Coordinates of C-alpha atoms and ligand atoms in Angstrom, one line a residue:
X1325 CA 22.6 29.7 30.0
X1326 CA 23.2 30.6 26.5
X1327 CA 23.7 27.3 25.1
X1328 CA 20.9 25.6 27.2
X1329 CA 18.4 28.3 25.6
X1330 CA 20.3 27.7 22.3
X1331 CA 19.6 23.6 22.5
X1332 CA 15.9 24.3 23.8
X1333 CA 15.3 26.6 20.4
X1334 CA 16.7 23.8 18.4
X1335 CA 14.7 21.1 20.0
X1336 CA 11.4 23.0 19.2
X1337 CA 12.3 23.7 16.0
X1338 CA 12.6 19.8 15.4
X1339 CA 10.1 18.4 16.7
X1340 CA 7.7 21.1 15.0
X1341 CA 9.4 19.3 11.4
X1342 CA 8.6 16.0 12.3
X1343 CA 5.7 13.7 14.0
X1344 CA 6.7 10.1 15.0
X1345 CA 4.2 7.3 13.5
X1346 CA 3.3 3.8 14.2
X1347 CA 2.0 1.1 11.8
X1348 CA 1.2 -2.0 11.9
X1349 CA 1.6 -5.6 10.1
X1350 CA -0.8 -7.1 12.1
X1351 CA -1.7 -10.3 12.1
X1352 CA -5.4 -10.7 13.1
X1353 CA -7.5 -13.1 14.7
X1354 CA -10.0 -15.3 13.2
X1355 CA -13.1 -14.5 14.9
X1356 CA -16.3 -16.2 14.8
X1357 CA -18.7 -14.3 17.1
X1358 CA -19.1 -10.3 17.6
X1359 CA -17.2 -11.2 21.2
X1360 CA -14.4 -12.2 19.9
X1361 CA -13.8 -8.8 18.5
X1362 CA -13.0 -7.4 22.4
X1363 CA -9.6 -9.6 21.4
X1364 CA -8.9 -8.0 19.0
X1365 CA -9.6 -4.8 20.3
X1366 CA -7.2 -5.6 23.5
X1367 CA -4.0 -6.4 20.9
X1368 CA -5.0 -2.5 19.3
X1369 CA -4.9 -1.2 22.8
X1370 CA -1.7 -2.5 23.6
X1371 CA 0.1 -1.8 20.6
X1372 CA -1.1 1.8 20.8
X1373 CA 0.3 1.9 24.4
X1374 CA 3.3 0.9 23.4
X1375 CA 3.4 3.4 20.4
X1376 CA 2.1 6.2 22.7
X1377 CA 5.2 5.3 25.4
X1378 CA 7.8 5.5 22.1
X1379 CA 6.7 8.8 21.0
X1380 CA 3.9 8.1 18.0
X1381 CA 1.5 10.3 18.0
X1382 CA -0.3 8.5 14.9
X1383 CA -1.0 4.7 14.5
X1384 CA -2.5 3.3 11.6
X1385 CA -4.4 -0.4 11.6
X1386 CA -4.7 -2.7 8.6
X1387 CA -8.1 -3.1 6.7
X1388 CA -9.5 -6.7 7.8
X1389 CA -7.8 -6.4 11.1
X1390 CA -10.8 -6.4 12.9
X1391 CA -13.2 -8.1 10.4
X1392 CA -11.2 -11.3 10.2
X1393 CA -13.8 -13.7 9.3
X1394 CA -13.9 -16.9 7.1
X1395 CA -17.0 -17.4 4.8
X1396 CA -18.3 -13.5 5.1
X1397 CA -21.7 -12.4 2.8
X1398 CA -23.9 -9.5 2.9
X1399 CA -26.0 -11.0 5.8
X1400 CA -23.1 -12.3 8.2
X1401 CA -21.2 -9.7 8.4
X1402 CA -24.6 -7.3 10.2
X1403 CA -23.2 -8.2 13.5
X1404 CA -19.6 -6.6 12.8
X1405 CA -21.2 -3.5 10.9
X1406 CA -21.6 -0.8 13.2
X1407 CA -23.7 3.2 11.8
X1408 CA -20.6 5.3 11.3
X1409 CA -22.0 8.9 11.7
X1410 CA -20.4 11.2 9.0
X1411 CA -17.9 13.8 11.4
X1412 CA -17.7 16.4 8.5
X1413 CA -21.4 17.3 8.5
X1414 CA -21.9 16.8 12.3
X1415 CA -22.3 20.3 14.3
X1416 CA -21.4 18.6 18.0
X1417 CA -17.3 16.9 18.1
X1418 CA -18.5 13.3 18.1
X1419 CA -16.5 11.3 21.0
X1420 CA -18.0 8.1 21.0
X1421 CA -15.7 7.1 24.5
X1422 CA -18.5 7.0 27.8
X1423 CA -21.5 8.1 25.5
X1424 CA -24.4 7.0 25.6
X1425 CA -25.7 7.0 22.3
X1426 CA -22.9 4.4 21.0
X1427 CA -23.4 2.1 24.0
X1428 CA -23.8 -0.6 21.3
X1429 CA -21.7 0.3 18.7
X1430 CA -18.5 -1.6 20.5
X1431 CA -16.2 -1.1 18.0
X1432 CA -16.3 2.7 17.8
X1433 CA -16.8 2.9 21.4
X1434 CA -13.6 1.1 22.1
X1435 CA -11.5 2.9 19.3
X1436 CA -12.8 6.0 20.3
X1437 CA -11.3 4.9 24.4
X1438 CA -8.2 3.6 23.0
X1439 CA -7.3 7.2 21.3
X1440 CA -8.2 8.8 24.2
X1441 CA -6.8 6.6 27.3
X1442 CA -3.0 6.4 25.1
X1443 CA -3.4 10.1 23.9
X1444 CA -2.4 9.1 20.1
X1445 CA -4.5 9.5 17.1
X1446 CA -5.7 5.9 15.7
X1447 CA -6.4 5.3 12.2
X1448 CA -8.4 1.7 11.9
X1449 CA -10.7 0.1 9.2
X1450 CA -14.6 -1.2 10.1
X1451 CA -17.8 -1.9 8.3
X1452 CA -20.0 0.8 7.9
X1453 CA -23.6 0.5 7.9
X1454 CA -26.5 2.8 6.5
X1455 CA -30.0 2.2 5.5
X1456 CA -31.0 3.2 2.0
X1457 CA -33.9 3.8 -0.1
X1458 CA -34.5 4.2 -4.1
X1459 CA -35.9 7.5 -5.1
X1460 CA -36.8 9.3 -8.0
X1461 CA -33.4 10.9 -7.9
X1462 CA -31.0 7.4 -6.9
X1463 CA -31.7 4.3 -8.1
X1464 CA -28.3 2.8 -6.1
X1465 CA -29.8 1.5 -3.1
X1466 CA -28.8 -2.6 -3.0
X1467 CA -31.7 -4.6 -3.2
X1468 CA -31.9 -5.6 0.8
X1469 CA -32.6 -1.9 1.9
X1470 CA -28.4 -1.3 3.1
X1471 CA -25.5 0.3 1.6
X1472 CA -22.6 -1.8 3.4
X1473 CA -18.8 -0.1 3.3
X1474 CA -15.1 -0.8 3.8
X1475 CA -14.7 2.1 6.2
X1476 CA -11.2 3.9 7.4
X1477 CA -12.0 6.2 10.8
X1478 CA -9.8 8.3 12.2
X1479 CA -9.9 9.2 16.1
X1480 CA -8.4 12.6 17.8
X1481 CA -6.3 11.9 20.9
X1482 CA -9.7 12.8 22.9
X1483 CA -11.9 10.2 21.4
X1484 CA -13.5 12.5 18.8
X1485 CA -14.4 10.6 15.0
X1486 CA -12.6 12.9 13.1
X1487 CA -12.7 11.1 10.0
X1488 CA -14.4 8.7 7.7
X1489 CA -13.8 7.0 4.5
X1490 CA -15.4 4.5 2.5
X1491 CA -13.8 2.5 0.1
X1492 CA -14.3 3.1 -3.9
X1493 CA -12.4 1.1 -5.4
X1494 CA -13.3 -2.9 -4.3
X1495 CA -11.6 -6.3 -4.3
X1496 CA -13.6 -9.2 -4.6
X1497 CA -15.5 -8.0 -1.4
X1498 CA -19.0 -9.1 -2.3
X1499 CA -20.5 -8.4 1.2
X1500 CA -19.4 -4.3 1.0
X1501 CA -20.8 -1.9 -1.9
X1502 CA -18.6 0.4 -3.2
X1503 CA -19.3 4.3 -2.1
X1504 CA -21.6 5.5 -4.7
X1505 CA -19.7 8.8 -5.0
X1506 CA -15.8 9.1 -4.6
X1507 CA -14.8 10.5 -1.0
X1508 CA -12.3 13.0 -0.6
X1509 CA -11.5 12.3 2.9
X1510 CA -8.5 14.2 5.1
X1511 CA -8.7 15.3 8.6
X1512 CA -6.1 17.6 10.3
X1513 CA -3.9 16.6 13.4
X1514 CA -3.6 18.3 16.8
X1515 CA 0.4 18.2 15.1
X1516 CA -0.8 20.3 12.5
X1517 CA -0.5 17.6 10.0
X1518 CA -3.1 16.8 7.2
X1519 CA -3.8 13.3 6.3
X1520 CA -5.8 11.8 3.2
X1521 CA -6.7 8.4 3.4
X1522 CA -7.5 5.4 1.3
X1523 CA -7.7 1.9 1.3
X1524 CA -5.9 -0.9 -0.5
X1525 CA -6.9 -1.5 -4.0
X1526 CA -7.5 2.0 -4.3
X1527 CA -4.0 2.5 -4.2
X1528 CA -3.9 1.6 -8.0
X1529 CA -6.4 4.0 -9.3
X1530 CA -6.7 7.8 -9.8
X1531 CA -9.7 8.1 -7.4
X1532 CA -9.5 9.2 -4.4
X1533 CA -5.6 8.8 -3.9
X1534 CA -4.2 10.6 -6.8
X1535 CA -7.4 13.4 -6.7
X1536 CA -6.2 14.0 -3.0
X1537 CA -2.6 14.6 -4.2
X1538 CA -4.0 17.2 -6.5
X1539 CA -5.4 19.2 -3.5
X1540 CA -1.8 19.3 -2.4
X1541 CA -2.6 16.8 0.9
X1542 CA 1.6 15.3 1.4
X1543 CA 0.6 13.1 4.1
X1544 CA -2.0 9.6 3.7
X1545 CA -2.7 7.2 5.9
X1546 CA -3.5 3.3 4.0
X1547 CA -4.5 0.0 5.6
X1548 CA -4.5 -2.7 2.8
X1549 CA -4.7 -6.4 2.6
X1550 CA -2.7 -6.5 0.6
X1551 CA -2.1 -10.0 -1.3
X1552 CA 1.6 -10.0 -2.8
X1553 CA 1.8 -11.1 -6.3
X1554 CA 4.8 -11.6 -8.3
X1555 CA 5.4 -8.0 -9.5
X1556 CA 3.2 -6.2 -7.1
X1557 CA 4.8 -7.2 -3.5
X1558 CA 3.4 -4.5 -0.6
X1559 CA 6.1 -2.4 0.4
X1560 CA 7.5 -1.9 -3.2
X1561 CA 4.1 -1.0 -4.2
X1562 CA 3.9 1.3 -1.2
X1563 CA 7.3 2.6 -1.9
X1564 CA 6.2 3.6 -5.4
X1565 CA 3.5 5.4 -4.6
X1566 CA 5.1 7.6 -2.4
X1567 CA 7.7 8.3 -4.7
X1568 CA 5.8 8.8 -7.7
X1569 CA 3.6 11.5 -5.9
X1570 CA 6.5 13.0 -3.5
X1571 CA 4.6 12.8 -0.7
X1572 CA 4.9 10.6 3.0
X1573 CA 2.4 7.4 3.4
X1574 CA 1.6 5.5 6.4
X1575 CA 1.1 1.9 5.2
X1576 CA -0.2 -0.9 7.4
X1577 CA -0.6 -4.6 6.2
X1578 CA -2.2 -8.1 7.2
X1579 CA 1.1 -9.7 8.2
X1580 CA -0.3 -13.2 7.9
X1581 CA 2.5 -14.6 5.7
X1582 CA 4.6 -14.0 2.8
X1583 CA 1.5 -14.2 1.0
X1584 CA -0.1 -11.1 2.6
X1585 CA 2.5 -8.8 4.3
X1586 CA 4.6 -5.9 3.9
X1587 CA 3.8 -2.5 5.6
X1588 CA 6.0 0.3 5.5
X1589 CA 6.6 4.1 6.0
X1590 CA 7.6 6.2 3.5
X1591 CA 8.9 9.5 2.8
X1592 CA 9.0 10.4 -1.0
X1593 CA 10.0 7.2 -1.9
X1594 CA 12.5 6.4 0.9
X1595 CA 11.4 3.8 3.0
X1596 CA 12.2 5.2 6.6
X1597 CA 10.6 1.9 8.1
X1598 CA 9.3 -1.6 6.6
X1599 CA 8.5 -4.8 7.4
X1600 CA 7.9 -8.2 5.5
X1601 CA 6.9 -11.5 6.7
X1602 CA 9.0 -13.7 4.6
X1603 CA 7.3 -17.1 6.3
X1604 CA 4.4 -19.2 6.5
X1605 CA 4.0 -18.2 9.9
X1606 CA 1.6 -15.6 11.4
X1607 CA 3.8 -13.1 13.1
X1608 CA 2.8 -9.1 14.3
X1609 CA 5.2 -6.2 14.2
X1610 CA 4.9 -2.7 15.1
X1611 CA 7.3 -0.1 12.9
X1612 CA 7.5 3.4 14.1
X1613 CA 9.4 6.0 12.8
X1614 CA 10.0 10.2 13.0
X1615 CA 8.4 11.2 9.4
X1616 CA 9.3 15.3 8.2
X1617 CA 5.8 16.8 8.0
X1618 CA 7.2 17.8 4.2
X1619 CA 8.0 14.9 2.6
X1620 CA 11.7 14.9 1.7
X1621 CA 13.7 16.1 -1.5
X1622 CA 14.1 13.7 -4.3
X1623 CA 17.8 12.1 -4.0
X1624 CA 19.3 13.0 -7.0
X1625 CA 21.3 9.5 -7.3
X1626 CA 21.5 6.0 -5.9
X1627 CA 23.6 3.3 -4.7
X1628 CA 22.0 0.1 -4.9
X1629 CA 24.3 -2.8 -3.1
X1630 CA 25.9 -5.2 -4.7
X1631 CA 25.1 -7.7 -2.9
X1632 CA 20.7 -7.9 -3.5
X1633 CA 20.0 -10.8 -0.6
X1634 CA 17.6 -13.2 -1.7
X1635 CA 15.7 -13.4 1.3
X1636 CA 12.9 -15.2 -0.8
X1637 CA 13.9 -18.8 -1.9
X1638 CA 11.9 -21.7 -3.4
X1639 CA 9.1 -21.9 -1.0
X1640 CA 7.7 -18.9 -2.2
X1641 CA 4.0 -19.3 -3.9
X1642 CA 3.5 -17.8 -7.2
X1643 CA 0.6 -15.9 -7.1
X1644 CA -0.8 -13.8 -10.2
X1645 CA -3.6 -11.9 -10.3
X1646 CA -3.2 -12.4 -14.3
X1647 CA -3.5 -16.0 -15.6
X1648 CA 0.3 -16.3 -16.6
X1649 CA -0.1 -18.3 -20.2
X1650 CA -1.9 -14.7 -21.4
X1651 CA 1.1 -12.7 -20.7
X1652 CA 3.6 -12.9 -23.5
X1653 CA 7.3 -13.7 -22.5
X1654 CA 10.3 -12.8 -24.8
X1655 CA 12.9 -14.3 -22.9
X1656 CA 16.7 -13.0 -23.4
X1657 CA 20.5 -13.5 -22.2
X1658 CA 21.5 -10.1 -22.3
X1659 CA 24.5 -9.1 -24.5
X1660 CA 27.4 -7.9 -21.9
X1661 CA 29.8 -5.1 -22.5
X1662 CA 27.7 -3.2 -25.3
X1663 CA 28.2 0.1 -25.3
X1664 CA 25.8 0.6 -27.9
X1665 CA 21.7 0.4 -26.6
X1666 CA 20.1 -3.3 -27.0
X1667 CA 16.3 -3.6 -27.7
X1668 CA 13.9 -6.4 -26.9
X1669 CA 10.6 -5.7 -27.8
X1670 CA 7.3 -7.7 -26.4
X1671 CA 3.7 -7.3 -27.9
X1672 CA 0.6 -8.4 -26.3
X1673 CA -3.0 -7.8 -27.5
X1674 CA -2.2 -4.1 -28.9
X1675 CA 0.9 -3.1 -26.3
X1676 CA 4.1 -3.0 -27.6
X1677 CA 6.9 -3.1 -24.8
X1678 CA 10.3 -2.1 -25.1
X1679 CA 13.5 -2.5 -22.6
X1680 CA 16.4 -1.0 -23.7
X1681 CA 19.8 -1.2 -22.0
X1682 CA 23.5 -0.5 -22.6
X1683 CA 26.8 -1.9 -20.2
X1684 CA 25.6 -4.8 -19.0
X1685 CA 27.9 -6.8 -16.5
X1686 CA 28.0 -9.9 -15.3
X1687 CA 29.2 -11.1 -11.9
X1688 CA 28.1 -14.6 -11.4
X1689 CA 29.6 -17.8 -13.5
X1690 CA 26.6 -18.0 -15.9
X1691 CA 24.9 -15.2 -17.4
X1692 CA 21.1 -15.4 -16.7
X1693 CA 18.0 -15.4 -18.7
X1694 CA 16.0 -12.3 -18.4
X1695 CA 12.4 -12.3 -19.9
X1696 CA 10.1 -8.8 -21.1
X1697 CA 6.7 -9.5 -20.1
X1698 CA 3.8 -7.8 -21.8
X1699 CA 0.0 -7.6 -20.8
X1700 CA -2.7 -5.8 -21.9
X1701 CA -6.3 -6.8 -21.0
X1702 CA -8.5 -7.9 -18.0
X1703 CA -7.5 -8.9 -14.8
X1704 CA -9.6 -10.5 -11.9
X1705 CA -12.1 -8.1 -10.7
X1706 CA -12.6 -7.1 -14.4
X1707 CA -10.1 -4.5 -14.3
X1708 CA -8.2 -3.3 -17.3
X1709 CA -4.5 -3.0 -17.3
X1710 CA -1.5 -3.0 -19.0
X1711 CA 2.0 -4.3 -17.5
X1712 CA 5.4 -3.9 -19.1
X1713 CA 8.0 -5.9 -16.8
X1714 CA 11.3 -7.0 -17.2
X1715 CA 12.2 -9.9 -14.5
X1716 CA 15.1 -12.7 -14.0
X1717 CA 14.1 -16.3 -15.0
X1718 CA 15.5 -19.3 -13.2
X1719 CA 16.3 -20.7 -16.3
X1720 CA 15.3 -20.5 -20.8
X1721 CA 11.8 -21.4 -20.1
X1722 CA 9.3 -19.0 -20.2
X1723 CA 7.4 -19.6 -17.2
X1724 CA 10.6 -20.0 -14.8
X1725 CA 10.1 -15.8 -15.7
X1726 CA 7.2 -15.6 -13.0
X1727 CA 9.2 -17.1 -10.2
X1728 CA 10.1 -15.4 -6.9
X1729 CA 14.0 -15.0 -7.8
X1730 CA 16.4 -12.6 -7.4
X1731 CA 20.1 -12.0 -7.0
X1732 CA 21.2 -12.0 -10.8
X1733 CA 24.7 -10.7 -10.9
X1734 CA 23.9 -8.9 -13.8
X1735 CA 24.8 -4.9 -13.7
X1736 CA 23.4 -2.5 -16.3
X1737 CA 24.6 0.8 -17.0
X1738 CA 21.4 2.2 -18.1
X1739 CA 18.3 0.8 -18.9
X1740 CA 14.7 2.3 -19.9
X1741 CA 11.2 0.2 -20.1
X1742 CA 9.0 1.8 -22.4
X1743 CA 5.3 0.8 -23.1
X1744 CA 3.0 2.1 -26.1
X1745 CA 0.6 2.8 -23.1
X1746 CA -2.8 3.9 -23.6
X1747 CA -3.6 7.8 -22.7
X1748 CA -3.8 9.5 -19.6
X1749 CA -3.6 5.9 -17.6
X1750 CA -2.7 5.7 -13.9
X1751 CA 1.1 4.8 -13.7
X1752 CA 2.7 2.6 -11.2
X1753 CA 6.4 2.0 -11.9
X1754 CA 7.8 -0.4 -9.4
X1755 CA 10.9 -2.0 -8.6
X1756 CA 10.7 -5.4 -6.7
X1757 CA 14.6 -6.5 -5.3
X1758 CA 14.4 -8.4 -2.6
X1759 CA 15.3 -6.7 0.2
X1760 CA 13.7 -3.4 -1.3
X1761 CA 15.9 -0.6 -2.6
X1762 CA 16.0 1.9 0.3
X1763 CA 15.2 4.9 -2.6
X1764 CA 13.8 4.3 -5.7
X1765 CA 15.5 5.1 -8.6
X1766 CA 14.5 8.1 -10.5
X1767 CA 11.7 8.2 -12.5
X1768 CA 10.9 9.7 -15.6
X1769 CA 7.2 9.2 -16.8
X1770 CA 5.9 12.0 -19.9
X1771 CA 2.5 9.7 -19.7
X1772 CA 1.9 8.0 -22.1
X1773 CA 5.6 6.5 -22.4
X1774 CA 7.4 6.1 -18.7
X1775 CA 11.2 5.2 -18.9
X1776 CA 13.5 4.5 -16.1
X1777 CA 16.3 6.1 -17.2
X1778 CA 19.8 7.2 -16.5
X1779 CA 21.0 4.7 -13.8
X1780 CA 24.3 5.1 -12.9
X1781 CA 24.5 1.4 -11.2
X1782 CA 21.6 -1.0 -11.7
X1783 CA 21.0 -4.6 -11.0
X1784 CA 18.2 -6.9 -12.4
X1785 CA 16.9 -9.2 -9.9
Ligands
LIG306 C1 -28.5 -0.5 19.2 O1 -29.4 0.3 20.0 C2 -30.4 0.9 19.2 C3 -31.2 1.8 20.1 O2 -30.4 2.4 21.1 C4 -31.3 -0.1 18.6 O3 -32.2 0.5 17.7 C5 -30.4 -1.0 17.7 O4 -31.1 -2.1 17.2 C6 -29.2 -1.6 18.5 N1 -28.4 -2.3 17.7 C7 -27.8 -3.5 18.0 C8 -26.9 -4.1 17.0 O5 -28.1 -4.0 19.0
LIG307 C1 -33.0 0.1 -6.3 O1 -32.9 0.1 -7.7 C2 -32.1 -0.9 -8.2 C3 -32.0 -0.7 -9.7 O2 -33.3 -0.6 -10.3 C4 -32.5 -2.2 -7.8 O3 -31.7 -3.2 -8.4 C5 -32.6 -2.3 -6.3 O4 -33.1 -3.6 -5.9 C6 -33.4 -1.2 -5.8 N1 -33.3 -1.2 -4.3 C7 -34.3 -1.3 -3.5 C8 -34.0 -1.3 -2.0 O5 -35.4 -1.5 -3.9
LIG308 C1 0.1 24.4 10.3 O1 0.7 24.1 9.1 C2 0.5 25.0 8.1 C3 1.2 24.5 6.8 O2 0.8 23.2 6.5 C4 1.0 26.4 8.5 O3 0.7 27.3 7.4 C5 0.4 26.8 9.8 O4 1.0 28.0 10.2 C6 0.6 25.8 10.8 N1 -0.2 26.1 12.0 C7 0.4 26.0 13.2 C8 -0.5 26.4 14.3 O5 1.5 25.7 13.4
LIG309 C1 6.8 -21.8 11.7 O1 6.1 -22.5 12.6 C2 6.4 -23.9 12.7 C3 5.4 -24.6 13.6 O2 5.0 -23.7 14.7 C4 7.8 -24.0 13.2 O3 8.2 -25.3 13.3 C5 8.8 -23.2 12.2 O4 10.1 -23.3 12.7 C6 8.3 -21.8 12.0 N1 9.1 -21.2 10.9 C7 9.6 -20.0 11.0 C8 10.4 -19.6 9.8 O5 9.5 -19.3 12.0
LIG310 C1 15.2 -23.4 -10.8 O1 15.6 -24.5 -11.6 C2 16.2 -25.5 -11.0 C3 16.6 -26.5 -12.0 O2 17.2 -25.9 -13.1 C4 15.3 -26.1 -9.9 O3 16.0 -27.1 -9.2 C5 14.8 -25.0 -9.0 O4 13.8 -25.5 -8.1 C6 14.2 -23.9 -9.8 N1 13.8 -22.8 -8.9 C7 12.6 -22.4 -8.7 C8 12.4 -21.2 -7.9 O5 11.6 -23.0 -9.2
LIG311 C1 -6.2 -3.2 -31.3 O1 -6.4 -1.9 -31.9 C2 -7.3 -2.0 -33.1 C3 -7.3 -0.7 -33.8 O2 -7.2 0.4 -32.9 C4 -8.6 -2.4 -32.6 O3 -9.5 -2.5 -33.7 C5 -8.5 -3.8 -31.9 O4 -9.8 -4.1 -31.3 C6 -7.5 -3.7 -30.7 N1 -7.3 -5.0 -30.2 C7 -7.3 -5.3 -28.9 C8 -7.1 -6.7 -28.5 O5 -7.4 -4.4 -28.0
LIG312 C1 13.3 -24.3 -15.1 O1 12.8 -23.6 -14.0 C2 11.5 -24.1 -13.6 C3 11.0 -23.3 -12.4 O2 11.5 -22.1 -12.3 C4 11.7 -25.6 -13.1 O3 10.4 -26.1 -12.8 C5 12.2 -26.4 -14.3 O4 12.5 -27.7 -13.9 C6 13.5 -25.8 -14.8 N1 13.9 -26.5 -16.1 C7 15.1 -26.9 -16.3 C8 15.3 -27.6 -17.6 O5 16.0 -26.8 -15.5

């Protein structure tokens, strides 16, 4: 009797630590008329019933998984926007499941059913729609009468709308205006767990995400499509994020190919779950995983394998959101066996980058070329940023630096990558191996200068 009481104490205390969540790297369907969406919509359902059977009491859609459409402007997308009522300034619990008043708004309807029929929370992004006027206060209103948003709800396990967000920070989405005002959006769990949410792009900026870090929120749900680039694949993005602001994130991706996939779920930079499609094949996969309602402790060290897979090969697409002849390249074989710090330096329009390492290895027949890339200036979508990256080339030229390659076989003692970065920017220090690093090295960032610093065991590549 003792012990059984005993094991019953422990099993509470557990399972108050710790929800279980699902994401997904969905793969969505192309759809061409609003009743095409009800397919869609039957694929959510049954991945949440399967989630709900495992345990997850959470499960988070990718943005564009339901509005999966070739060719979309401000006018086409109408039939796919649906009025998303605002839950934090609504008196009555909004359920939208059997009522009335949403009898034509499918989409939240069937969300709203789907939460409530597989008792788990879902987490899905839509297009919000809301008439607008100028006045003598706004001037904002587009010129055909709507404001149009990239919307994230969140629905209770009973069907209630307990959240809304809508996108700030926009990626070549011409047929969605950005949220005139940045939205601090969280709701709180029947789990007793507060999430903030955001969408994709926004991951790179300081508003919402890093505000709702501020107000102490450990827990985000993100859908993203997410288009991998070079240096900025999905999960390592993902991974980063959550390290560099200790907290857990719920990622879910497009998992259309390796070109857009990768979702992921993190605790403090420890990837508890990921996926990536590595193809050029359309494939859906559903990742759950227990996640400790406090995000866990920083690991003080870590062992990264020798043996860095490369699961990508020659097939892989080069894709660069920064037209690669306006990077500069200093390419590099890398002195082995120096005890004493090496320094390459890299300048581009006014940033000067500098990687400095000490005890580097080689365990392959040749030693490869490494190249420090620098940037400083606009990227599509007109945003300003500025990249200092070390990567392995496939061979001296400078553009072989931009491939998809990994597996070096060099090892470096210690390294640091420092950039003469412009004040008070939003920092994302990444590390792209293929497969990712399970934690990410530790980080040391007194903005404006970040350094990755005092690796035990490190491998390029
Ligand atoms: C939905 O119904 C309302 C009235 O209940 C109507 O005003 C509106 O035009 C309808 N919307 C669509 C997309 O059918
Ligand atoms: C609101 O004002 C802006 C700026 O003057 C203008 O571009 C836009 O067309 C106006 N919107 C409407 C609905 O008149
Ligand atoms: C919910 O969590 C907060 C801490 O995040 C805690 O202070 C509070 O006691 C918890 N409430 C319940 C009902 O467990
Ligand atoms: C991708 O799909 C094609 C055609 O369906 C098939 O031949 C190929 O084996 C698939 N590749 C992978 C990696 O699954
Ligand atoms: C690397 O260079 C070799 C020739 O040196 C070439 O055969 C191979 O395709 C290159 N790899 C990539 C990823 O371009
Ligand atoms: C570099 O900095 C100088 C002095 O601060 C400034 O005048 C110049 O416009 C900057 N150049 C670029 C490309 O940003
Ligand atoms: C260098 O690598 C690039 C691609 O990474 C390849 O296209 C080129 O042929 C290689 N050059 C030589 C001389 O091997």
């Amino acid at each position: 009797m003792f012990f059984l009481v005993l094991f019953l104490l422990i099993s509470t205390v557990c399972s108050q630590d710790y929800y279980t969540a699902a994401v997904i790297d969905y793969s969505p369907h192309l759809i061409s008329s609003p009743s095409e969406l009800s397919i869609t919509l039957n694929e959510f359902n049954n991945f949440c019933k399967i989630a709900s059977q495992k345990g997850a009491q959470i499960i988070i859609f990718p943005e564009y998984g339901l509005l999966s459409q070739r060719g979309l402007n401000r006018d086409n997308i109408l039939p796919y926007l649906e009025y998303i009522p605002d839950p934090k300034s609504s008196t009555q619990p909004i359920i939208p499941c059997g009522n009335i008043e949403f009898k034509n708004r499918t989409i939240m309807k069937t969300l709203s059913c789907i939460a409530k029929q597989n008792n788990i929370v879902v987490v899905a992004d839509m297009g919000d729609i809301k008439p607008c006027t100028n006045s003598s206060s706004t001037n904002d209103c587009p010129s055909d009468g709507r404001f149009q948003f990239n919307t994230l709800v969140a629905f209770s396990e009973t069907g209630e709308l307990i959240a809304r967000y809508h996108k700030y920070n926009l990626y070549n989405e011409h047929f969605f205006d950005p949220s005139p005002s940045v939205e601090i959006s969280t709701f709180t769990t029947s789990f007793n767990v507060t999430f903030g949410m955001f969408i994709c792009f926004d991951i790179m900026f300081e508003h919402p995400a890093y505000d709702l870090v501020l107000q102490k929120v450990q827990n985000f749900v993100y859908s993203t499509k997410w288009v991998n680039s070079n240096y900025l694949l999905a999960v390592q993005a993902q991974q980063s994020w959550s390290g560099q602001n200790k907290v857990n994130l719920l990622a879910s991706n497009i998992g259309l190919s390796i070109k857009t996939s990768g979702s992921g779920i993190y605790s403090n930079g420890e990837i508890l779950a990921s996926t990536f499609n590595p193809t050029f094949n359309k494939s859906s996969r559903m990742l759950i995983s227990q996640v400790p309602k406090i995000p866990k402790q920083q690991m003080t060290t870590i062992e990264m394998s020798l043996n860095i897979r490369a699961v990508v090969k020659e097939s892989m697409i080069p894709i660069s959101a920064i037209p690669p002849h306006d990077i500069t390249i200093v390419t590099f074989v890398p002195e082995l066996n120096q005890k004493k710090s090496i320094q390459i330096l890299a300048n581009n329009n006014n940033l000067t980058c500098e990687f400095s390492y000490s005890g580097a290895r080689n365990h392959h027949f040749h030693t490869p070329t490494l190249g420090l890339l620098a940037f400083a200036g606009e990227i599509e979508g007109g945003h300003q940023v500025e990249l200092c990256a070390v990567s392995l080339c496939n061979n001296s030229t400078k553009d072989s630096c931009l491939e998809y390659i990994f597996n070096s076989g060099i090892q470096i003692d210690s390294f640091s990558i420092k950039g003469s970065y412009k004040k008070d920017q939003h920092m994302i220090p990444i590390v792209n191996t293929s497969p990712p690093l399970k934690q990410l090295p530790k980080y040391e960032s007194p903005s404006p200068i970040y350094s990755i610093k005092n690796l035990k065991k490190s491998f390029i590549g």
